[in-house]
Structures are given as C-alpha cells and as structure tokens.
C-alpha cells in the first residue's frame, strides 16, 4: 500500500527529525543531513551521523536511532534492525541511565521498524506504549493516527488527531499533523473544504502569516 500520509519518520528535515537530542546537536545533524538529502546521498548521511557521534558520544543511542531510521527510509529493514539492536546494547551499558527516556527510545525504534514492514497493528501497539509514558509525544501521536487509518479505522484516526489539535493547538498545529488531518477529511467527508478552512482559521490565530499553509491542501 502506498503511503500518502506523512509519518514523522523522515530523518533528513530538521523540522521533523525524529531523534531526541539537545538543540545544538540537532542543529549540527539537521544542517548536514539537509545537504545530504538534497543530493539523495544516504551513504554520506550515515557517515555524517557517525561523525557527529565522535563529537557527541553521549548522544550515541539517539544518533544510532537516526541511522536506523535512514535505512528504514530506503527500505533496508535488516540494517535498520541491526542499528536499533545496537541502540539497545549501548543503552544497557550506560552508567547514568534515564530509564523512562531510554524505554521510550527503544519503543519508538520498534514502532518504526514495524511501520517500515507495513505491520501497522504492531506499530500502533508500540506507539501506544510510548504515549502511556509520554502522552504529548507528537511523533508517536501522529504515527499512531497513521496506523489507525491503515488499519481501516478512519473515524478513530480522525478523532485522535482532531482531539490533539483541539486540546493543545500550540503543540499540534504541526505541518505533518495538519497534512494528515486534511487528507483524512478528504477521505471522510464531502465537507472537507469547510473543515480545512476551519483549520486555516486556527492556524492563523496561533501561528500568524509565517505558517506554510500548503499542508492544508486548500487548492
């Protein structure tokens, strides 16, 4: 099945980079990987991650996770799984452990692995486990909704995303979330344009003129 929704798996864009690193590390990784993405050079992207690990060894689990997600992006499930196993091994040997943070990281990697295998039921299970520990996790919330849609549960998926946007618009007026929500409106209702307009009004109130409204697919 071809995915027309936006998962927050993509490793290159700094805006939706799905690794949990300090801002200064994300800035370094994001700048380098954006350049790699422009040239579609995945080998260079992986090399860039390994280079950053040398400078920020304390971020090795997060950065190895990023490498695994690159391989998922290009369909190399086996190599992605190897990197995710490396993450678990590194975490086990850490001296100072944040148990909750590390558990979330491993759960996210397992969820993404199942997502890459189109096993949406298992992926949803792991994203749900993440949300029990971190209910405001944007990546897990978005991808849980994507999984629900591919499991044939359009109304549940819509209810999930709409609830997030209504409860915490500042946190969830995110381009990928809104793109998915508008796509679901197109599938679900003949009143999709009116619903998109309502989202546009919410975005205008919270984000102003700088927000990229193309994600609302108004044209």
JSON list of C-alpha atoms in Angstrom, two decimals:
[
{"chain": "A", "resi": 1, "resn": "UNK", "atom": "CA", "xyz": [0.00, 0.00, 0.00]},
{"chain": "A", "resi": 2, "resn": "UNK", "atom": "CA", "xyz": [1.39, 3.37, -0.98]},
{"chain": "A", "resi": 3, "resn": "UNK", "atom": "CA", "xyz": [1.54, 5.80, 1.93]},
{"chain": "A", "resi": 4, "resn": "UNK", "atom": "CA", "xyz": [0.01, 9.18, 1.14]},
{"chain": "A", "resi": 5, "resn": "UNK", "atom": "CA", "xyz": [0.17, 10.34, 4.74]},
{"chain": "A", "resi": 6, "resn": "UNK", "atom": "CA", "xyz": [3.15, 11.89, 6.41]},
{"chain": "A", "resi": 7, "resn": "UNK", "atom": "CA", "xyz": [4.82, 9.80, 9.01]},
{"chain": "A", "resi": 8, "resn": "UNK", "atom": "CA", "xyz": [7.23, 11.64, 11.29]},
{"chain": "A", "resi": 9, "resn": "UNK", "atom": "CA", "xyz": [9.83, 9.07, 10.42]},
{"chain": "A", "resi": 10, "resn": "UNK", "atom": "CA", "xyz": [11.72, 11.13, 7.86]},
{"chain": "A", "resi": 11, "resn": "UNK", "atom": "CA", "xyz": [15.30, 11.57, 9.07]},
{"chain": "A", "resi": 12, "resn": "UNK", "atom": "CA", "xyz": [16.51, 14.50, 6.99]},
{"chain": "A", "resi": 13, "resn": "UNK", "atom": "CA", "xyz": [14.29, 17.50, 7.58]},
{"chain": "A", "resi": 14, "resn": "UNK", "atom": "CA", "xyz": [15.29, 19.37, 10.76]},
{"chain": "A", "resi": 15, "resn": "UNK", "atom": "CA", "xyz": [11.64, 20.23, 11.34]},
{"chain": "A", "resi": 16, "resn": "UNK", "atom": "CA", "xyz": [10.53, 16.61, 11.69]},
{"chain": "A", "resi": 17, "resn": "UNK", "atom": "CA", "xyz": [13.77, 14.96, 12.72]},
{"chain": "A", "resi": 18, "resn": "UNK", "atom": "CA", "xyz": [12.60, 12.06, 14.85]},
{"chain": "A", "resi": 19, "resn": "UNK", "atom": "CA", "xyz": [15.57, 11.77, 17.19]},
{"chain": "A", "resi": 20, "resn": "UNK", "atom": "CA", "xyz": [15.70, 13.18, 20.67]},
{"chain": "A", "resi": 21, "resn": "UNK", "atom": "CA", "xyz": [18.92, 15.17, 21.02]},
{"chain": "A", "resi": 22, "resn": "UNK", "atom": "CA", "xyz": [19.80, 18.56, 22.53]},
{"chain": "A", "resi": 23, "resn": "UNK", "atom": "CA", "xyz": [19.10, 21.54, 20.27]},
{"chain": "A", "resi": 24, "resn": "UNK", "atom": "CA", "xyz": [22.75, 22.19, 19.41]},
{"chain": "A", "resi": 25, "resn": "UNK", "atom": "CA", "xyz": [23.23, 18.56, 18.30]},
{"chain": "A", "resi": 26, "resn": "UNK", "atom": "CA", "xyz": [20.03, 18.64, 16.24]},
{"chain": "A", "resi": 27, "resn": "UNK", "atom": "CA", "xyz": [21.25, 21.82, 14.59]},
{"chain": "A", "resi": 28, "resn": "UNK", "atom": "CA", "xyz": [24.50, 20.17, 13.52]},
{"chain": "A", "resi": 29, "resn": "UNK", "atom": "CA", "xyz": [22.79, 16.99, 12.33]},
{"chain": "A", "resi": 30, "resn": "UNK", "atom": "CA", "xyz": [19.97, 18.86, 10.64]},
{"chain": "A", "resi": 31, "resn": "UNK", "atom": "CA", "xyz": [22.25, 21.16, 8.65]},
{"chain": "A", "resi": 32, "resn": "UNK", "atom": "CA", "xyz": [24.44, 18.31, 7.42]},
{"chain": "A", "resi": 33, "resn": "UNK", "atom": "CA", "xyz": [21.58, 15.96, 6.62]},
{"chain": "A", "resi": 34, "resn": "UNK", "atom": "CA", "xyz": [19.59, 18.59, 4.78]},
{"chain": "A", "resi": 35, "resn": "UNK", "atom": "CA", "xyz": [22.53, 18.91, 2.39]},
{"chain": "A", "resi": 36, "resn": "UNK", "atom": "CA", "xyz": [22.76, 15.11, 2.09]},
{"chain": "A", "resi": 37, "resn": "UNK", "atom": "CA", "xyz": [19.03, 14.94, 1.35]},
{"chain": "A", "resi": 38, "resn": "UNK", "atom": "CA", "xyz": [19.33, 17.47, -1.46]},
{"chain": "A", "resi": 39, "resn": "UNK", "atom": "CA", "xyz": [21.78, 15.14, -3.17]},
{"chain": "A", "resi": 40, "resn": "UNK", "atom": "CA", "xyz": [19.94, 11.99, -2.04]},
{"chain": "A", "resi": 41, "resn": "UNK", "atom": "CA", "xyz": [23.24, 10.66, -0.71]},
{"chain": "A", "resi": 42, "resn": "UNK", "atom": "CA", "xyz": [22.25, 8.22, 2.02]},
{"chain": "A", "resi": 43, "resn": "UNK", "atom": "CA", "xyz": [25.80, 6.89, 2.43]},
{"chain": "A", "resi": 44, "resn": "UNK", "atom": "CA", "xyz": [27.01, 10.41, 3.16]},
{"chain": "A", "resi": 45, "resn": "UNK", "atom": "CA", "xyz": [24.12, 10.88, 5.59]},
{"chain": "A", "resi": 46, "resn": "UNK", "atom": "CA", "xyz": [25.09, 7.76, 7.55]},
{"chain": "A", "resi": 47, "resn": "UNK", "atom": "CA", "xyz": [28.73, 8.88, 7.56]},
{"chain": "A", "resi": 48, "resn": "UNK", "atom": "CA", "xyz": [27.60, 12.25, 8.89]},
{"chain": "A", "resi": 49, "resn": "UNK", "atom": "CA", "xyz": [25.77, 10.61, 11.79]},
{"chain": "A", "resi": 50, "resn": "UNK", "atom": "CA", "xyz": [28.87, 8.57, 12.65]},
{"chain": "A", "resi": 51, "resn": "UNK", "atom": "CA", "xyz": [30.98, 11.71, 12.57]},
{"chain": "A", "resi": 52, "resn": "UNK", "atom": "CA", "xyz": [28.61, 13.50, 14.92]},
{"chain": "A", "resi": 53, "resn": "UNK", "atom": "CA", "xyz": [28.77, 10.50, 17.29]},
{"chain": "A", "resi": 54, "resn": "UNK", "atom": "CA", "xyz": [32.52, 11.06, 17.59]},
{"chain": "A", "resi": 55, "resn": "UNK", "atom": "CA", "xyz": [31.93, 14.63, 18.77]},
{"chain": "A", "resi": 56, "resn": "UNK", "atom": "CA", "xyz": [28.90, 13.84, 20.94]},
{"chain": "A", "resi": 57, "resn": "UNK", "atom": "CA", "xyz": [29.40, 10.27, 22.24]},
{"chain": "A", "resi": 58, "resn": "UNK", "atom": "CA", "xyz": [26.86, 10.88, 25.00]},
{"chain": "A", "resi": 59, "resn": "UNK", "atom": "CA", "xyz": [24.22, 11.08, 22.25]},
{"chain": "A", "resi": 60, "resn": "UNK", "atom": "CA", "xyz": [25.18, 7.77, 20.64]},
{"chain": "A", "resi": 61, "resn": "UNK", "atom": "CA", "xyz": [21.84, 5.96, 21.26]},
{"chain": "A", "resi": 62, "resn": "UNK", "atom": "CA", "xyz": [19.83, 8.82, 19.73]},
{"chain": "A", "resi": 63, "resn": "UNK", "atom": "CA", "xyz": [22.16, 9.15, 16.75]},
{"chain": "A", "resi": 64, "resn": "UNK", "atom": "CA", "xyz": [22.27, 5.41, 16.10]},
{"chain": "A", "resi": 65, "resn": "UNK", "atom": "CA", "xyz": [18.47, 5.53, 16.13]},
{"chain": "A", "resi": 66, "resn": "UNK", "atom": "CA", "xyz": [18.68, 8.23, 13.46]},
{"chain": "A", "resi": 67, "resn": "UNK", "atom": "CA", "xyz": [20.87, 5.98, 11.30]},
{"chain": "A", "resi": 68, "resn": "UNK", "atom": "CA", "xyz": [18.40, 3.14, 11.70]},
{"chain": "A", "resi": 69, "resn": "UNK", "atom": "CA", "xyz": [15.60, 5.38, 10.50]},
{"chain": "A", "resi": 70, "resn": "UNK", "atom": "CA", "xyz": [17.61, 6.37, 7.44]},
{"chain": "A", "resi": 71, "resn": "UNK", "atom": "CA", "xyz": [17.81, 2.70, 6.48]},
{"chain": "A", "resi": 72, "resn": "UNK", "atom": "CA", "xyz": [14.09, 2.31, 7.08]},
{"chain": "A", "resi": 73, "resn": "UNK", "atom": "CA", "xyz": [13.56, 5.28, 4.78]},
{"chain": "A", "resi": 74, "resn": "UNK", "atom": "CA", "xyz": [15.35, 3.48, 1.94]},
{"chain": "A", "resi": 75, "resn": "UNK", "atom": "CA", "xyz": [13.70, 0.14, 2.68]},
{"chain": "A", "resi": 76, "resn": "UNK", "atom": "CA", "xyz": [16.67, -1.68, 4.21]},
{"chain": "A", "resi": 77, "resn": "UNK", "atom": "CA", "xyz": [14.79, -3.24, 7.11]},
{"chain": "A", "resi": 78, "resn": "UNK", "atom": "CA", "xyz": [17.55, -5.68, 8.07]},
{"chain": "A", "resi": 79, "resn": "UNK", "atom": "CA", "xyz": [20.20, -2.99, 8.52]},
{"chain": "A", "resi": 80, "resn": "UNK", "atom": "CA", "xyz": [17.76, -0.75, 10.35]},
{"chain": "A", "resi": 81, "resn": "UNK", "atom": "CA", "xyz": [17.00, -3.57, 12.76]},
{"chain": "A", "resi": 82, "resn": "UNK", "atom": "CA", "xyz": [20.74, -4.06, 13.36]},
{"chain": "A", "resi": 83, "resn": "UNK", "atom": "CA", "xyz": [21.17, -0.40, 14.30]},
{"chain": "A", "resi": 84, "resn": "UNK", "atom": "CA", "xyz": [18.17, -0.49, 16.60]},
{"chain": "A", "resi": 85, "resn": "UNK", "atom": "CA", "xyz": [19.69, -3.52, 18.33]},
{"chain": "A", "resi": 86, "resn": "UNK", "atom": "CA", "xyz": [22.93, -1.55, 18.67]},
{"chain": "A", "resi": 87, "resn": "UNK", "atom": "CA", "xyz": [20.92, 1.17, 20.41]},
{"chain": "A", "resi": 88, "resn": "UNK", "atom": "CA", "xyz": [19.59, -1.30, 22.94]},
{"chain": "A", "resi": 89, "resn": "UNK", "atom": "CA", "xyz": [23.08, -2.67, 23.57]},
{"chain": "A", "resi": 90, "resn": "UNK", "atom": "CA", "xyz": [24.56, 0.80, 24.09]},
{"chain": "A", "resi": 91, "resn": "UNK", "atom": "CA", "xyz": [21.76, 1.74, 26.48]},
{"chain": "A", "resi": 92, "resn": "UNK", "atom": "CA", "xyz": [22.36, -1.38, 28.56]},
{"chain": "A", "resi": 93, "resn": "UNK", "atom": "CA", "xyz": [25.99, -0.32, 29.10]},
{"chain": "A", "resi": 94, "resn": "UNK", "atom": "CA", "xyz": [25.26, 3.28, 30.07]},
{"chain": "A", "resi": 95, "resn": "UNK", "atom": "CA", "xyz": [26.41, 4.30, 33.54]},
{"chain": "A", "resi": 96, "resn": "UNK", "atom": "CA", "xyz": [23.90, 7.11, 34.06]},
{"chain": "A", "resi": 97, "resn": "UNK", "atom": "CA", "xyz": [20.55, 5.91, 32.79]},
{"chain": "A", "resi": 98, "resn": "UNK", "atom": "CA", "xyz": [17.27, 7.73, 32.35]},
{"chain": "A", "resi": 99, "resn": "UNK", "atom": "CA", "xyz": [15.11, 4.62, 32.35]},
{"chain": "A", "resi": 100, "resn": "UNK", "atom": "CA", "xyz": [11.94, 6.28, 31.05]},
{"chain": "A", "resi": 101, "resn": "UNK", "atom": "CA", "xyz": [13.73, 8.16, 28.27]},
{"chain": "A", "resi": 102, "resn": "UNK", "atom": "CA", "xyz": [15.59, 5.03, 27.17]},
{"chain": "A", "resi": 103, "resn": "UNK", "atom": "CA", "xyz": [12.44, 2.92, 27.23]},
{"chain": "A", "resi": 104, "resn": "UNK", "atom": "CA", "xyz": [10.69, 5.46, 25.03]},
{"chain": "A", "resi": 105, "resn": "UNK", "atom": "CA", "xyz": [13.61, 5.43, 22.59]},
{"chain": "A", "resi": 106, "resn": "UNK", "atom": "CA", "xyz": [13.52, 1.64, 22.27]},
{"chain": "A", "resi": 107, "resn": "UNK", "atom": "CA", "xyz": [9.73, 1.58, 21.92]},
{"chain": "A", "resi": 108, "resn": "UNK", "atom": "CA", "xyz": [9.87, 4.22, 19.18]},
{"chain": "A", "resi": 109, "resn": "UNK", "atom": "CA", "xyz": [12.52, 2.27, 17.29]},
{"chain": "A", "resi": 110, "resn": "UNK", "atom": "CA", "xyz": [10.43, -0.91, 17.48]},
{"chain": "A", "resi": 111, "resn": "UNK", "atom": "CA", "xyz": [7.36, 1.01, 16.34]},
{"chain": "A", "resi": 112, "resn": "UNK", "atom": "CA", "xyz": [9.23, 2.47, 13.37]},
{"chain": "A", "resi": 113, "resn": "UNK", "atom": "CA", "xyz": [10.60, -0.94, 12.47]},
{"chain": "A", "resi": 114, "resn": "UNK", "atom": "CA", "xyz": [7.07, -2.37, 12.28]},
{"chain": "A", "resi": 115, "resn": "UNK", "atom": "CA", "xyz": [5.94, 0.73, 10.38]},
{"chain": "A", "resi": 116, "resn": "UNK", "atom": "CA", "xyz": [8.69, 0.07, 7.83]},
{"chain": "A", "resi": 117, "resn": "UNK", "atom": "CA", "xyz": [7.39, -3.50, 7.48]},
{"chain": "A", "resi": 118, "resn": "UNK", "atom": "CA", "xyz": [3.80, -2.25, 6.97]},
{"chain": "A", "resi": 119, "resn": "UNK", "atom": "CA", "xyz": [2.85, -4.06, 10.17]},
{"chain": "A", "resi": 120, "resn": "UNK", "atom": "CA", "xyz": [0.54, -1.28, 11.31]},
{"chain": "A", "resi": 121, "resn": "UNK", "atom": "CA", "xyz": [-1.10, -3.22, 14.13]},
{"chain": "A", "resi": 122, "resn": "UNK", "atom": "CA", "xyz": [2.21, -3.88, 15.92]},
{"chain": "A", "resi": 123, "resn": "UNK", "atom": "CA", "xyz": [3.46, -0.36, 15.15]},
{"chain": "A", "resi": 124, "resn": "UNK", "atom": "CA", "xyz": [0.32, 1.11, 16.71]},
{"chain": "A", "resi": 125, "resn": "UNK", "atom": "CA", "xyz": [0.81, -1.06, 19.80]},
{"chain": "A", "resi": 126, "resn": "UNK", "atom": "CA", "xyz": [4.31, 0.32, 20.36]},
{"chain": "A", "resi": 127, "resn": "UNK", "atom": "CA", "xyz": [3.31, 3.94, 19.66]},
{"chain": "A", "resi": 128, "resn": "UNK", "atom": "CA", "xyz": [0.53, 3.47, 22.22]},
{"chain": "A", "resi": 129, "resn": "UNK", "atom": "CA", "xyz": [3.09, 2.23, 24.76]},
{"chain": "A", "resi": 130, "resn": "UNK", "atom": "CA", "xyz": [5.13, 5.37, 24.14]},
{"chain": "A", "resi": 131, "resn": "UNK", "atom": "CA", "xyz": [2.07, 7.54, 24.73]},
{"chain": "A", "resi": 132, "resn": "UNK", "atom": "CA", "xyz": [1.45, 5.89, 28.08]},
{"chain": "A", "resi": 133, "resn": "UNK", "atom": "CA", "xyz": [4.86, 7.20, 29.14]},
{"chain": "A", "resi": 134, "resn": "UNK", "atom": "CA", "xyz": [4.75, 10.48, 27.21]},
{"chain": "A", "resi": 135, "resn": "UNK", "atom": "CA", "xyz": [1.20, 11.49, 26.23]},
{"chain": "A", "resi": 136, "resn": "UNK", "atom": "CA", "xyz": [2.35, 14.67, 24.45]},
{"chain": "A", "resi": 137, "resn": "UNK", "atom": "CA", "xyz": [4.83, 12.94, 22.13]},
{"chain": "A", "resi": 138, "resn": "UNK", "atom": "CA", "xyz": [3.97, 14.50, 18.75]},
{"chain": "A", "resi": 139, "resn": "UNK", "atom": "CA", "xyz": [5.78, 11.86, 16.70]},
{"chain": "A", "resi": 140, "resn": "UNK", "atom": "CA", "xyz": [4.06, 8.96, 18.45]},
{"chain": "A", "resi": 141, "resn": "UNK", "atom": "CA", "xyz": [0.64, 10.64, 18.32]},
{"chain": "A", "resi": 142, "resn": "UNK", "atom": "CA", "xyz": [0.89, 11.41, 14.62]},
{"chain": "A", "resi": 143, "resn": "UNK", "atom": "CA", "xyz": [2.10, 7.95, 13.68]},
{"chain": "A", "resi": 144, "resn": "UNK", "atom": "CA", "xyz": [-0.46, 6.23, 15.89]},
{"chain": "A", "resi": 145, "resn": "UNK", "atom": "CA", "xyz": [-3.14, 8.02, 13.87]},
{"chain": "A", "resi": 146, "resn": "UNK", "atom": "CA", "xyz": [-1.48, 6.97, 10.59]},
{"chain": "A", "resi": 147, "resn": "UNK", "atom": "CA", "xyz": [-1.51, 3.36, 11.78]},
{"chain": "A", "resi": 148, "resn": "UNK", "atom": "CA", "xyz": [-5.19, 3.55, 12.66]},
{"chain": "A", "resi": 149, "resn": "UNK", "atom": "CA", "xyz": [-6.01, 4.76, 9.18]},
{"chain": "A", "resi": 150, "resn": "UNK", "atom": "CA", "xyz": [-4.14, 1.90, 7.53]},
{"chain": "A", "resi": 151, "resn": "UNK", "atom": "CA", "xyz": [-5.92, -0.49, 9.85]},
{"chain": "A", "resi": 152, "resn": "UNK", "atom": "CA", "xyz": [-9.21, 0.73, 8.33]},
{"chain": "A", "resi": 153, "resn": "UNK", "atom": "CA", "xyz": [-10.17, 2.84, 11.34]},
{"chain": "A", "resi": 154, "resn": "UNK", "atom": "CA", "xyz": [-10.59, 6.21, 9.67]},
{"chain": "A", "resi": 155, "resn": "UNK", "atom": "CA", "xyz": [-13.00, 7.64, 12.26]},
{"chain": "A", "resi": 156, "resn": "UNK", "atom": "CA", "xyz": [-10.74, 6.61, 15.15]},
{"chain": "A", "resi": 157, "resn": "UNK", "atom": "CA", "xyz": [-7.77, 8.11, 13.36]},
{"chain": "A", "resi": 158, "resn": "UNK", "atom": "CA", "xyz": [-9.61, 11.36, 12.73]},
{"chain": "A", "resi": 159, "resn": "UNK", "atom": "CA", "xyz": [-10.85, 11.51, 16.31]},
{"chain": "A", "resi": 160, "resn": "UNK", "atom": "CA", "xyz": [-7.30, 11.03, 17.56]},
{"chain": "A", "resi": 161, "resn": "UNK", "atom": "CA", "xyz": [-5.78, 13.86, 15.52]},
{"chain": "A", "resi": 162, "resn": "UNK", "atom": "CA", "xyz": [-8.71, 16.24, 15.96]},
{"chain": "A", "resi": 163, "resn": "UNK", "atom": "CA", "xyz": [-8.61, 15.72, 19.70]},
{"chain": "A", "resi": 164, "resn": "UNK", "atom": "CA", "xyz": [-4.92, 16.58, 19.82]},
{"chain": "A", "resi": 165, "resn": "UNK", "atom": "CA", "xyz": [-5.33, 19.76, 17.78]},
{"chain": "A", "resi": 166, "resn": "UNK", "atom": "CA", "xyz": [-8.32, 20.89, 19.85]},
{"chain": "A", "resi": 167, "resn": "UNK", "atom": "CA", "xyz": [-6.74, 20.12, 23.23]},
{"chain": "A", "resi": 168, "resn": "UNK", "atom": "CA", "xyz": [-3.32, 21.62, 22.52]},
{"chain": "A", "resi": 169, "resn": "UNK", "atom": "CA", "xyz": [-3.30, 23.61, 19.26]},
{"chain": "A", "resi": 170, "resn": "UNK", "atom": "CA", "xyz": [0.01, 25.28, 20.01]},
{"chain": "A", "resi": 171, "resn": "UNK", "atom": "CA", "xyz": [1.72, 21.91, 20.29]},
{"chain": "A", "resi": 172, "resn": "UNK", "atom": "CA", "xyz": [-0.07, 20.07, 17.47]},
{"chain": "A", "resi": 173, "resn": "UNK", "atom": "CA", "xyz": [-0.50, 22.69, 14.75]},
{"chain": "A", "resi": 174, "resn": "UNK", "atom": "CA", "xyz": [2.37, 20.90, 13.04]},
{"chain": "A", "resi": 175, "resn": "UNK", "atom": "CA", "xyz": [2.61, 20.73, 9.25]},
{"chain": "A", "resi": 176, "resn": "UNK", "atom": "CA", "xyz": [2.73, 16.94, 9.09]},
{"chain": "A", "resi": 177, "resn": "UNK", "atom": "CA", "xyz": [-0.14, 16.53, 11.55]},
{"chain": "A", "resi": 178, "resn": "UNK", "atom": "CA", "xyz": [-2.27, 19.03, 9.62]},
{"chain": "A", "resi": 179, "resn": "UNK", "atom": "CA", "xyz": [-1.40, 17.44, 6.28]},
{"chain": "A", "resi": 180, "resn": "UNK", "atom": "CA", "xyz": [-2.58, 14.09, 7.61]},
{"chain": "A", "resi": 181, "resn": "UNK", "atom": "CA", "xyz": [-5.72, 15.60, 9.10]},
{"chain": "A", "resi": 182, "resn": "UNK", "atom": "CA", "xyz": [-6.71, 17.30, 5.86]},
{"chain": "A", "resi": 183, "resn": "UNK", "atom": "CA", "xyz": [-6.02, 14.11, 3.91]},
{"chain": "A", "resi": 184, "resn": "UNK", "atom": "CA", "xyz": [-8.39, 12.26, 6.24]},
{"chain": "A", "resi": 185, "resn": "UNK", "atom": "CA", "xyz": [-11.02, 14.96, 5.76]},
{"chain": "A", "resi": 186, "resn": "UNK", "atom": "CA", "xyz": [-10.82, 14.34, 2.01]},
{"chain": "A", "resi": 187, "resn": "UNK", "atom": "CA", "xyz": [-11.39, 10.63, 2.57]},
{"chain": "A", "resi": 188, "resn": "UNK", "atom": "CA", "xyz": [-14.11, 11.04, 5.16]},
{"chain": "A", "resi": 189, "resn": "UNK", "atom": "CA", "xyz": [-16.35, 13.94, 4.19]},
{"chain": "A", "resi": 190, "resn": "UNK", "atom": "CA", "xyz": [-17.79, 15.92, 1.31]},
{"chain": "A", "resi": 191, "resn": "UNK", "atom": "CA", "xyz": [-17.37, 18.93, 3.61]},
{"chain": "A", "resi": 192, "resn": "UNK", "atom": "CA", "xyz": [-13.59, 18.62, 3.58]},
{"chain": "A", "resi": 193, "resn": "UNK", "atom": "CA", "xyz": [-13.06, 22.16, 2.26]},
{"chain": "A", "resi": 194, "resn": "UNK", "atom": "CA", "xyz": [-15.08, 23.71, 5.10]},
{"chain": "A", "resi": 195, "resn": "UNK", "atom": "CA", "xyz": [-13.11, 21.68, 7.61]},
{"chain": "A", "resi": 196, "resn": "UNK", "atom": "CA", "xyz": [-9.84, 22.77, 6.01]},
{"chain": "A", "resi": 197, "resn": "UNK", "atom": "CA", "xyz": [-10.95, 26.38, 6.24]},
{"chain": "A", "resi": 198, "resn": "UNK", "atom": "CA", "xyz": [-11.62, 25.90, 9.96]},
{"chain": "A", "resi": 199, "resn": "UNK", "atom": "CA", "xyz": [-8.08, 24.56, 10.38]},
{"chain": "A", "resi": 200, "resn": "UNK", "atom": "CA", "xyz": [-6.75, 27.56, 8.45]},
{"chain": "A", "resi": 201, "resn": "UNK", "atom": "CA", "xyz": [-8.51, 29.90, 10.85]},
{"chain": "A", "resi": 202, "resn": "UNK", "atom": "CA", "xyz": [-7.00, 28.06, 13.83]},
{"chain": "A", "resi": 203, "resn": "UNK", "atom": "CA", "xyz": [-3.55, 28.25, 12.27]},
{"chain": "A", "resi": 204, "resn": "UNK", "atom": "CA", "xyz": [-3.96, 31.98, 11.58]},
{"chain": "A", "resi": 205, "resn": "UNK", "atom": "CA", "xyz": [-4.78, 32.63, 15.24]},
{"chain": "A", "resi": 206, "resn": "UNK", "atom": "CA", "xyz": [-1.90, 30.60, 16.64]},
{"chain": "A", "resi": 207, "resn": "UNK", "atom": "CA", "xyz": [0.84, 30.87, 14.02]},
{"chain": "A", "resi": 208, "resn": "UNK", "atom": "CA", "xyz": [0.27, 34.06, 12.06]},
{"chain": "A", "resi": 209, "resn": "UNK", "atom": "CA", "xyz": [1.30, 34.61, 8.45]},
{"chain": "A", "resi": 210, "resn": "UNK", "atom": "CA", "xyz": [4.59, 32.70, 8.63]},
{"chain": "A", "resi": 211, "resn": "UNK", "atom": "CA", "xyz": [2.97, 29.24, 8.66]},
{"chain": "A", "resi": 212, "resn": "UNK", "atom": "CA", "xyz": [3.22, 27.18, 5.48]},
{"chain": "A", "resi": 213, "resn": "UNK", "atom": "CA", "xyz": [-0.45, 26.71, 4.59]},
{"chain": "A", "resi": 214, "resn": "UNK", "atom": "CA", "xyz": [0.33, 24.34, 1.69]},
{"chain": "A", "resi": 215, "resn": "UNK", "atom": "CA", "xyz": [-0.02, 21.45, 4.15]},
{"chain": "A", "resi": 216, "resn": "UNK", "atom": "CA", "xyz": [-3.75, 22.24, 4.33]},
{"chain": "A", "resi": 217, "resn": "UNK", "atom": "CA", "xyz": [-4.17, 21.48, 0.60]},
{"chain": "A", "resi": 218, "resn": "UNK", "atom": "CA", "xyz": [-6.64, 24.27, 0.03]},
{"chain": "A", "resi": 219, "resn": "UNK", "atom": "CA", "xyz": [-6.07, 24.45, -3.72]}
]
